[in-house]
mmCIF file of C-alpha atoms in Angstrom:
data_model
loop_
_atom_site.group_PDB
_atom_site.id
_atom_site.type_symbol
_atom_site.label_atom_id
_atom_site.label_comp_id
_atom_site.label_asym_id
_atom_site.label_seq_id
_atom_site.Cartn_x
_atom_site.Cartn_y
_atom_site.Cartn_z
ATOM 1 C CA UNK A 1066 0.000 0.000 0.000
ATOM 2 C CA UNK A 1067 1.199 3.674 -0.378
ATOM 3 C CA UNK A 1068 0.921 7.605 0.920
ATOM 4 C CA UNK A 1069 6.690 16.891 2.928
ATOM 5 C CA UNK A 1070 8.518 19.861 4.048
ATOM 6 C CA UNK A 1071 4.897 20.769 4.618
ATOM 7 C CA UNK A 1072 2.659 18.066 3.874
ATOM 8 C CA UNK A 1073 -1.010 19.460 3.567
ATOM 9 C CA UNK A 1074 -2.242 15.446 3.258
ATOM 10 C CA UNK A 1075 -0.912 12.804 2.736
ATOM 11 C CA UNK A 1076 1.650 10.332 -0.454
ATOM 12 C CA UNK A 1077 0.933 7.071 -2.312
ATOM 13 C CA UNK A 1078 1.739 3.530 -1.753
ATOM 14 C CA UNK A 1079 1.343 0.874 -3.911
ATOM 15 C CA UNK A 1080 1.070 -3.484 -3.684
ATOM 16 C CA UNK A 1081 2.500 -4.197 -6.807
ATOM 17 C CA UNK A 1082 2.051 -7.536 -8.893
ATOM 18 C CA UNK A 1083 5.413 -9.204 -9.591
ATOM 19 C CA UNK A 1084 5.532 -10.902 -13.423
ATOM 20 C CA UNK A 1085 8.697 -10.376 -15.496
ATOM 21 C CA UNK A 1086 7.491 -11.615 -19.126
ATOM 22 C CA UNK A 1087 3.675 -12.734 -17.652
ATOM 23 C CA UNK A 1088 5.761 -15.030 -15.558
ATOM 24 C CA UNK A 1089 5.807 -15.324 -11.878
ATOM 25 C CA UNK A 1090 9.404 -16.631 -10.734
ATOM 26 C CA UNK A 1091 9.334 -19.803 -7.928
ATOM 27 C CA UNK A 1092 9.603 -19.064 -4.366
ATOM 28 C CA UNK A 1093 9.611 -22.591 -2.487
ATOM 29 C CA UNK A 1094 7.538 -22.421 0.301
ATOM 30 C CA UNK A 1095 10.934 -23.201 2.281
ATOM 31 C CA UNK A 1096 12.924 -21.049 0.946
ATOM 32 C CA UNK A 1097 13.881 -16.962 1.825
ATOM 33 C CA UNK A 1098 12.402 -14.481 -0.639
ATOM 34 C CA UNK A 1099 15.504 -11.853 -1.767
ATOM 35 C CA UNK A 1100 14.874 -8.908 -1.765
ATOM 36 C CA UNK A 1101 17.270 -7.802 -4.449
ATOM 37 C CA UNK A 1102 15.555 -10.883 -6.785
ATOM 38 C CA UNK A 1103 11.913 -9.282 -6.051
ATOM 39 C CA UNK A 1104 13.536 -5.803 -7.013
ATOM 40 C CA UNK A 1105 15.040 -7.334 -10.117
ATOM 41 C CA UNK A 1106 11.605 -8.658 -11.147
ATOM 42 C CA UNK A 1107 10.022 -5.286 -10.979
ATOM 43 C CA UNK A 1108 12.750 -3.624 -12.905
ATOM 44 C CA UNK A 1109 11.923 -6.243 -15.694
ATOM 45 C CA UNK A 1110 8.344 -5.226 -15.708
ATOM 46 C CA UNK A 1111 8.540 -1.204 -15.654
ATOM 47 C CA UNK A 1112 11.035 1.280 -14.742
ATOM 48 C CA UNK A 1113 10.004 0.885 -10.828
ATOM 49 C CA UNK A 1114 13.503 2.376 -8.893
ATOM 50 C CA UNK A 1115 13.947 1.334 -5.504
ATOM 51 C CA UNK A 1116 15.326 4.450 -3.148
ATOM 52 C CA UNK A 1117 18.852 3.651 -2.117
ATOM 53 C CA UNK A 1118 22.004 5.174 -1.652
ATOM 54 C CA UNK A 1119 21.770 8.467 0.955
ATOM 55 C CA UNK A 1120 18.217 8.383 0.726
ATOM 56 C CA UNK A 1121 17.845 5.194 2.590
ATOM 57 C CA UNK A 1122 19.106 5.325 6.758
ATOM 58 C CA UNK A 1123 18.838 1.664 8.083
ATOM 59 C CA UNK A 1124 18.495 2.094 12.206
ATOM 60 C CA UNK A 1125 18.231 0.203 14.924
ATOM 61 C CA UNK A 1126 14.490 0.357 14.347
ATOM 62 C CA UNK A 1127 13.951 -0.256 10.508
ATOM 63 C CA UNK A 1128 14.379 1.191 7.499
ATOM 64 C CA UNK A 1129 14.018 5.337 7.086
ATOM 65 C CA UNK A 1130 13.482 6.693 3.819
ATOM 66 C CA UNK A 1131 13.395 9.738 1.604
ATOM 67 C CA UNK A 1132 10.655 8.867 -1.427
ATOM 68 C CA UNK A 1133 10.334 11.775 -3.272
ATOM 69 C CA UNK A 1134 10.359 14.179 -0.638
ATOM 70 C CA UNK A 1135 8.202 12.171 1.796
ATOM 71 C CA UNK A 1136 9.404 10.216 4.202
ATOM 72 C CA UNK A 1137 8.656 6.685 4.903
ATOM 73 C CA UNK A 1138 9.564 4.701 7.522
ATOM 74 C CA UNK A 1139 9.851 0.441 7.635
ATOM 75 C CA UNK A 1140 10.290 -1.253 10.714
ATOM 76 C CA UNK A 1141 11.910 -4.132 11.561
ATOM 77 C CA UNK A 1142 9.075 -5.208 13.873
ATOM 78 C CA UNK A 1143 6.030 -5.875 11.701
ATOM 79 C CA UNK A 1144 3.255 -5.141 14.706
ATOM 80 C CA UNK A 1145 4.921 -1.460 14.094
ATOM 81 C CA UNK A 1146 3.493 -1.351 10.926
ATOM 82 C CA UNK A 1147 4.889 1.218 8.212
ATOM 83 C CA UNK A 1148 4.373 4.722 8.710
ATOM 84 C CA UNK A 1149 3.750 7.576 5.467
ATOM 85 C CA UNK A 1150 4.828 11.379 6.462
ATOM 86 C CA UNK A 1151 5.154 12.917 9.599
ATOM 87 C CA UNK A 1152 3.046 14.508 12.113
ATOM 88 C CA UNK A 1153 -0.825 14.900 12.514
ATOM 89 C CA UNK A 1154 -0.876 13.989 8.583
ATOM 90 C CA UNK A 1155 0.446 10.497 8.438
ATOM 91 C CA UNK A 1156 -0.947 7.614 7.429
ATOM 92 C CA UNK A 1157 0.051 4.334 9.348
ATOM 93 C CA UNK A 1158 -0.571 1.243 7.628
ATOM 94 C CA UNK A 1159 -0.485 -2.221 9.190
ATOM 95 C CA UNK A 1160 0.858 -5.274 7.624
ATOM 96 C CA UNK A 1161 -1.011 -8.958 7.293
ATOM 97 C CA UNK A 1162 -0.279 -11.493 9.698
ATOM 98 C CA UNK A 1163 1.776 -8.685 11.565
ATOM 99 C CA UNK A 1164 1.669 -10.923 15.052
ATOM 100 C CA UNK A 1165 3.195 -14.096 13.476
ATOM 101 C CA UNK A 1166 5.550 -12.481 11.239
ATOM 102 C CA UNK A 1167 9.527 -12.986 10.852
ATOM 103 C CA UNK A 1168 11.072 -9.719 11.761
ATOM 104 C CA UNK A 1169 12.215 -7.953 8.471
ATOM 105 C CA UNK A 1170 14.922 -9.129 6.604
ATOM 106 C CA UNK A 1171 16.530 -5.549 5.062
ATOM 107 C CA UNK A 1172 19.402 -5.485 2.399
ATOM 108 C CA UNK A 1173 21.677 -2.057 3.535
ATOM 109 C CA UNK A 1174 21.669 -1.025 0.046
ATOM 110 C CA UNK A 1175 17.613 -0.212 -1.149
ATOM 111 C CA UNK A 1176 14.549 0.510 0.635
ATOM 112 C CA UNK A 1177 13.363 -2.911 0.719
ATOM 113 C CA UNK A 1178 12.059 -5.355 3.141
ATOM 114 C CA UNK A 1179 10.887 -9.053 3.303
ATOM 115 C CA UNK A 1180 8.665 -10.657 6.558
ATOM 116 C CA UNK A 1181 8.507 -14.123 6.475
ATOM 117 C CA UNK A 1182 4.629 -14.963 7.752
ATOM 118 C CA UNK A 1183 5.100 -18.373 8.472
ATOM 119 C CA UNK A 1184 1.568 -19.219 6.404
ATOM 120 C CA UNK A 1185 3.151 -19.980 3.236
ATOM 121 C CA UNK A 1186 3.157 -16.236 1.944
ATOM 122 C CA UNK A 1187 5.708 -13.486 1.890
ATOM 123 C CA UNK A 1188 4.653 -9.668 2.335
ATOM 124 C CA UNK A 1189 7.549 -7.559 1.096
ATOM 125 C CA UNK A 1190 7.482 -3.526 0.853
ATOM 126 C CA UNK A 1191 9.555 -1.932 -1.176
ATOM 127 C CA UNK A 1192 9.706 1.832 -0.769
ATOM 128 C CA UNK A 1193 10.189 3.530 -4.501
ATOM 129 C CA UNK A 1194 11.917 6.276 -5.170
ATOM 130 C CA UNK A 1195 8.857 8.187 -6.638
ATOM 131 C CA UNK A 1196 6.920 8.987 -3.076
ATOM 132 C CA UNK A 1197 5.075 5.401 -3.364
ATOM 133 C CA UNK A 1198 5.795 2.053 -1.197
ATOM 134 C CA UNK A 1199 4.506 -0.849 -2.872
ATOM 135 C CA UNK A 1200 3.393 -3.792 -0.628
ATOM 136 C CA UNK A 1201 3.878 -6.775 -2.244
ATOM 137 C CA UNK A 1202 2.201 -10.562 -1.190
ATOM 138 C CA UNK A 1203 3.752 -13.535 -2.863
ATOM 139 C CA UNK A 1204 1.603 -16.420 -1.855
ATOM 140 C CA UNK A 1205 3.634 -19.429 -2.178
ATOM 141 C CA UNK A 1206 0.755 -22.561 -2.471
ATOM 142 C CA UNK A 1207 -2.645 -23.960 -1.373
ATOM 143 C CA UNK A 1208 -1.845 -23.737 2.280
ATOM 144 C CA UNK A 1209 -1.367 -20.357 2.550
ATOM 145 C CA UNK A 1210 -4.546 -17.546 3.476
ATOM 146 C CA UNK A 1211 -6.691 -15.892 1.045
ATOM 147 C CA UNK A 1212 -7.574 -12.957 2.743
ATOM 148 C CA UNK A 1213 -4.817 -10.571 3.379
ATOM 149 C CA UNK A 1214 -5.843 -7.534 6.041
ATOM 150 C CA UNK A 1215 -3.864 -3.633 5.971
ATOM 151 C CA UNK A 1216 -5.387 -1.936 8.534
ATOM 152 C CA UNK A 1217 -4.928 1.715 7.464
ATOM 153 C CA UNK A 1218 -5.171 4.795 10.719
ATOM 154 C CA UNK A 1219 -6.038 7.816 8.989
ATOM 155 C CA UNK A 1220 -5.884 11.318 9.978
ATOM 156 C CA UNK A 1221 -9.445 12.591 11.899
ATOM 157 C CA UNK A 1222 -12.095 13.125 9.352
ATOM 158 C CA UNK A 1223 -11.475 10.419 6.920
ATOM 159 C CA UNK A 1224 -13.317 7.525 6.257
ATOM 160 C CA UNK A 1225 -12.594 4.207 4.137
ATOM 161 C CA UNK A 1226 -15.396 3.704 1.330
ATOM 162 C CA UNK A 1227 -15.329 1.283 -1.244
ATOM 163 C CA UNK A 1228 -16.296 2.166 -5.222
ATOM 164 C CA UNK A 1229 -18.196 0.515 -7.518
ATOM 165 C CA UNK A 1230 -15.077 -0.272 -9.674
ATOM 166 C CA UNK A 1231 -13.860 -2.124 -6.818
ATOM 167 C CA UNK A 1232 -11.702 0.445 -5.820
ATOM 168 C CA UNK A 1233 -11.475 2.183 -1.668
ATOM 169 C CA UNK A 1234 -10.761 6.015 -1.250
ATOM 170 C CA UNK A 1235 -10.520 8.177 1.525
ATOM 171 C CA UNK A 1236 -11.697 11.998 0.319
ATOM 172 C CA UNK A 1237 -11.848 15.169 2.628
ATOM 173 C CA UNK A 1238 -15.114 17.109 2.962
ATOM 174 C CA UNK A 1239 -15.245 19.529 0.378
ATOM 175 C CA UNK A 1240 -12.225 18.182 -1.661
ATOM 176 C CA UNK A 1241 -12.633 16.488 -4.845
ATOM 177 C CA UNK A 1242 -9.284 15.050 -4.908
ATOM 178 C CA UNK A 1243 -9.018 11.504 -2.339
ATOM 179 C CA UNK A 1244 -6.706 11.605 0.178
ATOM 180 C CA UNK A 1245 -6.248 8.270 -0.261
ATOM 181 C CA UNK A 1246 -6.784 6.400 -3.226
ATOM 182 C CA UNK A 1247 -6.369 2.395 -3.413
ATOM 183 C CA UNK A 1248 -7.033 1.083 -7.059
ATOM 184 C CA UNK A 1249 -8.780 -2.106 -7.607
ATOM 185 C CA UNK A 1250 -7.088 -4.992 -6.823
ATOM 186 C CA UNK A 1251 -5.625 -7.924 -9.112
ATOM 187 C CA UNK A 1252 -3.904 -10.989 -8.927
ATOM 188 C CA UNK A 1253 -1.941 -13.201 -11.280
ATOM 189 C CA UNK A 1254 -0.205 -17.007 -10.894
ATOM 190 C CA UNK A 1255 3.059 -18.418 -12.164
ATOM 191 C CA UNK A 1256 1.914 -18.543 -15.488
ATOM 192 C CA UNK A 1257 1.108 -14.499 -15.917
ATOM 193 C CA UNK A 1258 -2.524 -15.684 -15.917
ATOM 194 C CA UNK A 1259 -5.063 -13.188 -13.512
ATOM 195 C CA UNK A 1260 -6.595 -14.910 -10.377
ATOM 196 C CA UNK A 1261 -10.163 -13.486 -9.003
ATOM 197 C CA UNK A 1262 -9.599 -10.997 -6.108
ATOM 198 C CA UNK A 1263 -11.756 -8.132 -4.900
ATOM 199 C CA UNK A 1264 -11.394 -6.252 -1.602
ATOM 200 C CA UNK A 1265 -13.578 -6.233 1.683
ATOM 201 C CA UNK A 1266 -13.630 -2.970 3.967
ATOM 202 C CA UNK A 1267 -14.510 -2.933 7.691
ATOM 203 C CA UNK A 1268 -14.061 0.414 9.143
ATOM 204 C CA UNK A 1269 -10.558 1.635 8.392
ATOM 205 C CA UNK A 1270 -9.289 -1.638 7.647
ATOM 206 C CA UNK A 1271 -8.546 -2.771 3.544
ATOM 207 C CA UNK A 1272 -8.971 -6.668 3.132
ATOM 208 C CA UNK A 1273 -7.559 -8.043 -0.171
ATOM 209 C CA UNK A 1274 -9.397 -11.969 -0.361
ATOM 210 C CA UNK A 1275 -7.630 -13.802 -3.202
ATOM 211 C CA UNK A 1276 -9.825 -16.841 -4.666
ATOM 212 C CA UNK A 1277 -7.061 -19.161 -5.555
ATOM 213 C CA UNK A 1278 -7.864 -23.032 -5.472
ATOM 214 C CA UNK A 1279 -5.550 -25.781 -5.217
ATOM 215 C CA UNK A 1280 -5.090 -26.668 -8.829
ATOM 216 C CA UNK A 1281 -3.645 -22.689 -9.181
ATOM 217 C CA UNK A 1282 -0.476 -22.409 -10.503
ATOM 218 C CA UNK A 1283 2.302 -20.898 -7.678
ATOM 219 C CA UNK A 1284 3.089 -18.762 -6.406
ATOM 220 C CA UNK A 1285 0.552 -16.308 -6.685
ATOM 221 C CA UNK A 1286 1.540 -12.447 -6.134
ATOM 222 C CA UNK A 1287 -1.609 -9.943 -5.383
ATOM 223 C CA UNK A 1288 -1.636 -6.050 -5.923
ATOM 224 C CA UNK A 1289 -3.587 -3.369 -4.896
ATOM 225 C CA UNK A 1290 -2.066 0.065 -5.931
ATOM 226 C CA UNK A 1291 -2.574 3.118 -3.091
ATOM 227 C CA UNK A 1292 -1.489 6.607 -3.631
ATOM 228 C CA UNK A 1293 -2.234 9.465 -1.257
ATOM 229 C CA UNK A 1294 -2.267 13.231 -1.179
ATOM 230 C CA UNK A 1295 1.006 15.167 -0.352
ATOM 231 C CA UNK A 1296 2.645 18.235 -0.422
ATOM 232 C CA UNK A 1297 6.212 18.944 -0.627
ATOM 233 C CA UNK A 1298 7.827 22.546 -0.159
ATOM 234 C CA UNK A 1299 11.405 23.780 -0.959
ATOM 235 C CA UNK A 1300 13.368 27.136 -1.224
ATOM 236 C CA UNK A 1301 14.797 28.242 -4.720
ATOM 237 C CA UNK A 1302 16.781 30.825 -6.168
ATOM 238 C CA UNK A 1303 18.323 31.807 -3.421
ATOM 239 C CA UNK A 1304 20.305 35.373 -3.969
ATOM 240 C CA UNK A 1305 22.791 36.716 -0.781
ATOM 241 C CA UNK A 1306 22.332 40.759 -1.774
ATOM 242 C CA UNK A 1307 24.710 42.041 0.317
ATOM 243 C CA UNK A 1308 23.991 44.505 3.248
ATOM 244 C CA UNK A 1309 21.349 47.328 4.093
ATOM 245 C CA UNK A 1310 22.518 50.072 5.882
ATOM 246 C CA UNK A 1311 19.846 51.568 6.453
ATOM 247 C CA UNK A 1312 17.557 48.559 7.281
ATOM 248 C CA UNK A 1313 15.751 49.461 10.648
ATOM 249 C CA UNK A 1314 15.676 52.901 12.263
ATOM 250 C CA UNK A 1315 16.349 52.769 15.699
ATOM 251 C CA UNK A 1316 16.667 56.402 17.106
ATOM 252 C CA UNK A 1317 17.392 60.192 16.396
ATOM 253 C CA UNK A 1318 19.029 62.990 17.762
ATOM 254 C CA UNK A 1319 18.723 66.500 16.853
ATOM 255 C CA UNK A 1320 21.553 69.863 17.962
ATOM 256 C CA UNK A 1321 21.143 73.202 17.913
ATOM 257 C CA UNK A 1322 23.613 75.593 16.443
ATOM 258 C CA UNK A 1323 27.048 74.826 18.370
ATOM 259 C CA UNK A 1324 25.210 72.377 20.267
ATOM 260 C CA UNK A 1325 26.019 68.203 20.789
ATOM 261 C CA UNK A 1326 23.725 65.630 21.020
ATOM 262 C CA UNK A 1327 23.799 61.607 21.252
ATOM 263 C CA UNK A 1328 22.183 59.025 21.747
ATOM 264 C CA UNK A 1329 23.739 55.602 23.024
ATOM 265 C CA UNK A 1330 21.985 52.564 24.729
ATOM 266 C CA UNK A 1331 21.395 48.668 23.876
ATOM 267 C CA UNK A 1332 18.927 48.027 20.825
ATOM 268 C CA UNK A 1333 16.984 44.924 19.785
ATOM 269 C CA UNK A 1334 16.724 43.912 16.436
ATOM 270 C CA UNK A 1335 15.086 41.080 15.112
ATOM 271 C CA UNK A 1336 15.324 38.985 12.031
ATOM 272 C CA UNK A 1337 12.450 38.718 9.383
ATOM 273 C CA UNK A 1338 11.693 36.730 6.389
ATOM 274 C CA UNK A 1339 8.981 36.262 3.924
ATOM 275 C CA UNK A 1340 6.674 33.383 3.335
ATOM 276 C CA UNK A 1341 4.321 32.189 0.621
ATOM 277 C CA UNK A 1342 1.875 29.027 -0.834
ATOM 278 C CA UNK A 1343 1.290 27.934 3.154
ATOM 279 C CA UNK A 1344 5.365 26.725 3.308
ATOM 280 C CA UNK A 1345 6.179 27.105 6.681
ATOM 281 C CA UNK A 1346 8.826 29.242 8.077
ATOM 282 C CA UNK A 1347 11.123 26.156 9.190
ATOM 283 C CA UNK A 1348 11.201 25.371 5.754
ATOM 284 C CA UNK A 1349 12.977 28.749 4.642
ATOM 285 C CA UNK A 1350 14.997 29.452 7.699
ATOM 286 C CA UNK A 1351 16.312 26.074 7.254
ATOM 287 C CA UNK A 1352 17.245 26.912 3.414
ATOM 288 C CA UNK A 1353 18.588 30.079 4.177
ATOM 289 C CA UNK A 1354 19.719 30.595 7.511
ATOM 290 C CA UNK A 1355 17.387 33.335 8.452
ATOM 291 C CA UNK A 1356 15.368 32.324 11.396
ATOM 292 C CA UNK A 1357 11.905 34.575 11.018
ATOM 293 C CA UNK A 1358 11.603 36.486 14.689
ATOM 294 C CA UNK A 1359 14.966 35.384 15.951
ATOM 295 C CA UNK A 1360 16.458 38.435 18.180
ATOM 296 C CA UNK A 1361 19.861 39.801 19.337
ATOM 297 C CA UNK A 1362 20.659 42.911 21.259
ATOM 298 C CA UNK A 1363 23.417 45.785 20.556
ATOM 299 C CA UNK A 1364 24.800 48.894 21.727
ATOM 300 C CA UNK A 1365 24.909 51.674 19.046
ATOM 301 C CA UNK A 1366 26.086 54.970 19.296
ATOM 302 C CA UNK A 1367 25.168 58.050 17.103
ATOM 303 C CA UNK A 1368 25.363 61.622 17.956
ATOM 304 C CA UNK A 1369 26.142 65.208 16.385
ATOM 305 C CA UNK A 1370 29.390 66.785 18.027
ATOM 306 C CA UNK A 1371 28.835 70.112 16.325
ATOM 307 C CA UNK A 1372 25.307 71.737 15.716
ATOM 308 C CA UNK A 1373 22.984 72.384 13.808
ATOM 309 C CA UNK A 1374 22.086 69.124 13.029
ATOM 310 C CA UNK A 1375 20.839 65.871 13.244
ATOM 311 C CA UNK A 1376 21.859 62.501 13.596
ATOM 312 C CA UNK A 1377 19.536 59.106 12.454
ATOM 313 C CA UNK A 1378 20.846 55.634 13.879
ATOM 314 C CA UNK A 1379 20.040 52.842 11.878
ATOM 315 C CA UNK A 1380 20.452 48.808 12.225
ATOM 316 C CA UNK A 1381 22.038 47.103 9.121
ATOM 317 C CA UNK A 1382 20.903 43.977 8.053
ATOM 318 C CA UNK A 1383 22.325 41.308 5.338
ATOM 319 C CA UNK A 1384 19.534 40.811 2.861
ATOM 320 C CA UNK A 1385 18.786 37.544 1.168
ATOM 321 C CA UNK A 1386 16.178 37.054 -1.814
ATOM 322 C CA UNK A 1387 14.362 33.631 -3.075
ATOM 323 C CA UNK A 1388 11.384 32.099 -3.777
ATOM 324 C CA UNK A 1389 9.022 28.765 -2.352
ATOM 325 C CA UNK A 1390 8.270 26.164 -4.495
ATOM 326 C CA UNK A 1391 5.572 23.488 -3.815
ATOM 327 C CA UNK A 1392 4.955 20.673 -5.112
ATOM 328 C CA UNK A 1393 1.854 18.436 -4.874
ATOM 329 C CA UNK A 1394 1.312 14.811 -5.758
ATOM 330 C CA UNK A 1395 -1.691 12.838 -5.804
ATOM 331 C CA UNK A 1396 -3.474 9.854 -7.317
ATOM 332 C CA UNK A 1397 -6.160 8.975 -9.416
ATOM 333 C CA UNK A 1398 -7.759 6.175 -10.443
ATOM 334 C CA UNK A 1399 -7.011 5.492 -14.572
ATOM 335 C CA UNK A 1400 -7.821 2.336 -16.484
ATOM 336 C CA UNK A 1401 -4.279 1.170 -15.619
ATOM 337 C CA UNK A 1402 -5.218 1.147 -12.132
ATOM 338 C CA UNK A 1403 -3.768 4.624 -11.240
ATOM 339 C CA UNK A 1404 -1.074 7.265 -11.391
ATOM 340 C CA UNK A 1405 0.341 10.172 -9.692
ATOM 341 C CA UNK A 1406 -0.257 13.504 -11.002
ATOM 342 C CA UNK A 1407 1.771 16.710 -9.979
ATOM 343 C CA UNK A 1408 0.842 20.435 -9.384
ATOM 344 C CA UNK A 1409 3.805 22.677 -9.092
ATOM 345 C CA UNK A 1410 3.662 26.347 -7.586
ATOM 346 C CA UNK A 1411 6.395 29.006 -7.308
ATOM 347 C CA UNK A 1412 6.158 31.998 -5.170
ATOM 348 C CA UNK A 1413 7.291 35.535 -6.342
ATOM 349 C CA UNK A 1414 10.642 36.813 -4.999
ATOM 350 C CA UNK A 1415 10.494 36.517 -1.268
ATOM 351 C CA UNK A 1416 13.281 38.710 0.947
ATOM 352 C CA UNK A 1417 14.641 37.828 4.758
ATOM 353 C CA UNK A 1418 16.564 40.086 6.395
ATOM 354 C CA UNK A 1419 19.282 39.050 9.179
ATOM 355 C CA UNK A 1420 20.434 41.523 11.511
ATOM 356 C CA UNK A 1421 24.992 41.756 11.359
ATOM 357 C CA UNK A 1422 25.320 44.053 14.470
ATOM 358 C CA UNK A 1423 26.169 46.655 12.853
ATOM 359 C CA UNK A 1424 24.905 50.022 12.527
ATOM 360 C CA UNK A 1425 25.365 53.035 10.489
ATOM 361 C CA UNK A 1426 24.779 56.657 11.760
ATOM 362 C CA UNK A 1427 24.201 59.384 8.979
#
């Protein structure tokens, strides 16, 4: 199954069939599924790039990747589940058999996982490098289940309901586009040929049921395909303009003929910078170094020794210009079974101004 620097949803996940040339390849039921072979197969079915590389950080607890600016985490416990985003807009979705599964076996190299369910099937994510994770089930013969459950927890609002293509969306009040959007399901044996399969939903939990019999030819690999609403945000065209000296005013003082005046003391000053499209102000500040609202304090002195006249104190500031880009990605159901689909929005010229200490007196 599948779902920012500001993620305003959710991203997509997919449970991908396995057939290179129609053909599933063997798994004995005794036998450990690679994870590099199932890779392999995808690659010979459609351009399908595992993340790997710096994009993948294998801890203690699992696997923690970037997928297209979204990041997706897969344990090495499977009651954990794998989880899509970050914060109060994640999706967590739960994997089959989760409480008599193998812990994960996890090449270092790719996002990819395999749990052993010890039920004669295999579920194996493999997080892509395009912001989906596909979920894949090889079922290895007769013995094994033919229902396969993914309970899904969804952010408040949002409600599992199934279509009459078969497919299951989640869609916000008032939005047209689903926040989550699982394609209709389908299944195919050894020999490339498609095996009946629908889904079942109970609350917010997806059931695949796969009607295999025992004169099906194994193993059988099942696929729904899930993509979910996402935003991602990033700084561009960032431009260091040098420094204002005249930036802030901070204080005057005015002499009469033959007359001195001054005026000396400790000054805050505080940083500011410029936001647009809803991108958050962590998002800049950590771009450009420019913390919005961050303060420091000074002493400044400006005067006139020699009157008339008078004398304007001013904070200088370094000035830095740029623009916000987002970018959001969501699917839809197609006669393929689904894609994602991209909106991209760029900001006008956006300015942040950081306070040097320094001050100029004129």
């Amino acid at each position: 199954m599948e779902v920012r620097k500001s993620i305003s949803a959710l991203t997509g996940l997919g449970i991908a069939i396995l057939v290179a040339g129609g053909v599933v390849p063997a798994y004995a039921a005794d036998e450990t599924v690679n994870p590099d072979e199932v890779v392999q197969t995808i690659q010979d079915v459609g351009p399908i790039t595992a993340v790997g590389g710096d994009s993948v950080e294998v801890t203690g607890m699992g696997l923690i990747a970037d997928a297209g600016g979204l990041q997706v985490s897969v344990p090495n416990d499977p009651k954990v589940g794998i989880v899509l985003g970050t914060g109060d807009a994640a999706i967590a979705v739960g994997l089959p058999f989760s409480e008599k599964a193998d812990s994960a076996a996890m090449p270092s190299d790719s996002g990819v996982a395999v749990y052993d369910n010890n039920n004669a099937s295999h579920t194996v994510p493999i997080i892509r490098d395009d912001g989906g994770v596909q979920i894949t089930t090889v079922i290895e013969n007769a013995s094994a289940p033919r229902q396969y459950a993914y309970p899904i927890s969804l952010p408040d609002g949002l409600t599992l309901k199934r279509g009459v293509d078969g497919d299951v969306s989640a869609t916000p009040a008032g939005s047209s586009i689903p926040a989550l959007y699982v394609a209709a399901p389908w299944a195919k044996d050894a020999n490339g040929d498609p095996v009946p399969t629908h889904y079942e939903v109970s609350g917010n939990t997806i059931t695949q049921v796969v009607d295999f019999s025992e004169e099906s030819s194994f193993p059988i690999v099942a696929d729904p395909a899930t993509y979910v609403d996402y935003t991602t945000a990033s700084v561009i065209n960032v431009s260091r303009l040098g420094t204002v000296p005249r930036w802030q005013f901070l204080n005057s003082c005015t002499a009469a003929r033959g007359r001195t005046c001054s005026v000396s003391r400790a000054y805050q000053v505080t940083a500011s910078t410029q936001t647009s499209l809803g991108v958050s102000y962590s998002v800049i500040s950590g771009s450009i170094n420019v913390t919005n609202g961050e303060t420091w304090q000074f002493t400044a002195t400006c005067g006139v020794p020699n009157g008339p006249g008078t004398a304007s104190l001013f904070a200088q500031a370094d000035k830095t210009s740029y623009q916000v880009k987002t970018v959001r990605r969501w699917g839809v159901p197609t006669a393929a079974g689904g894609s994602m689909r991209e909106e991209t929005k760029v900001s006008g010229t956006l300015y942040a101004y950081k306070p040097n200490l320094r001050y100029s007196c004129v």
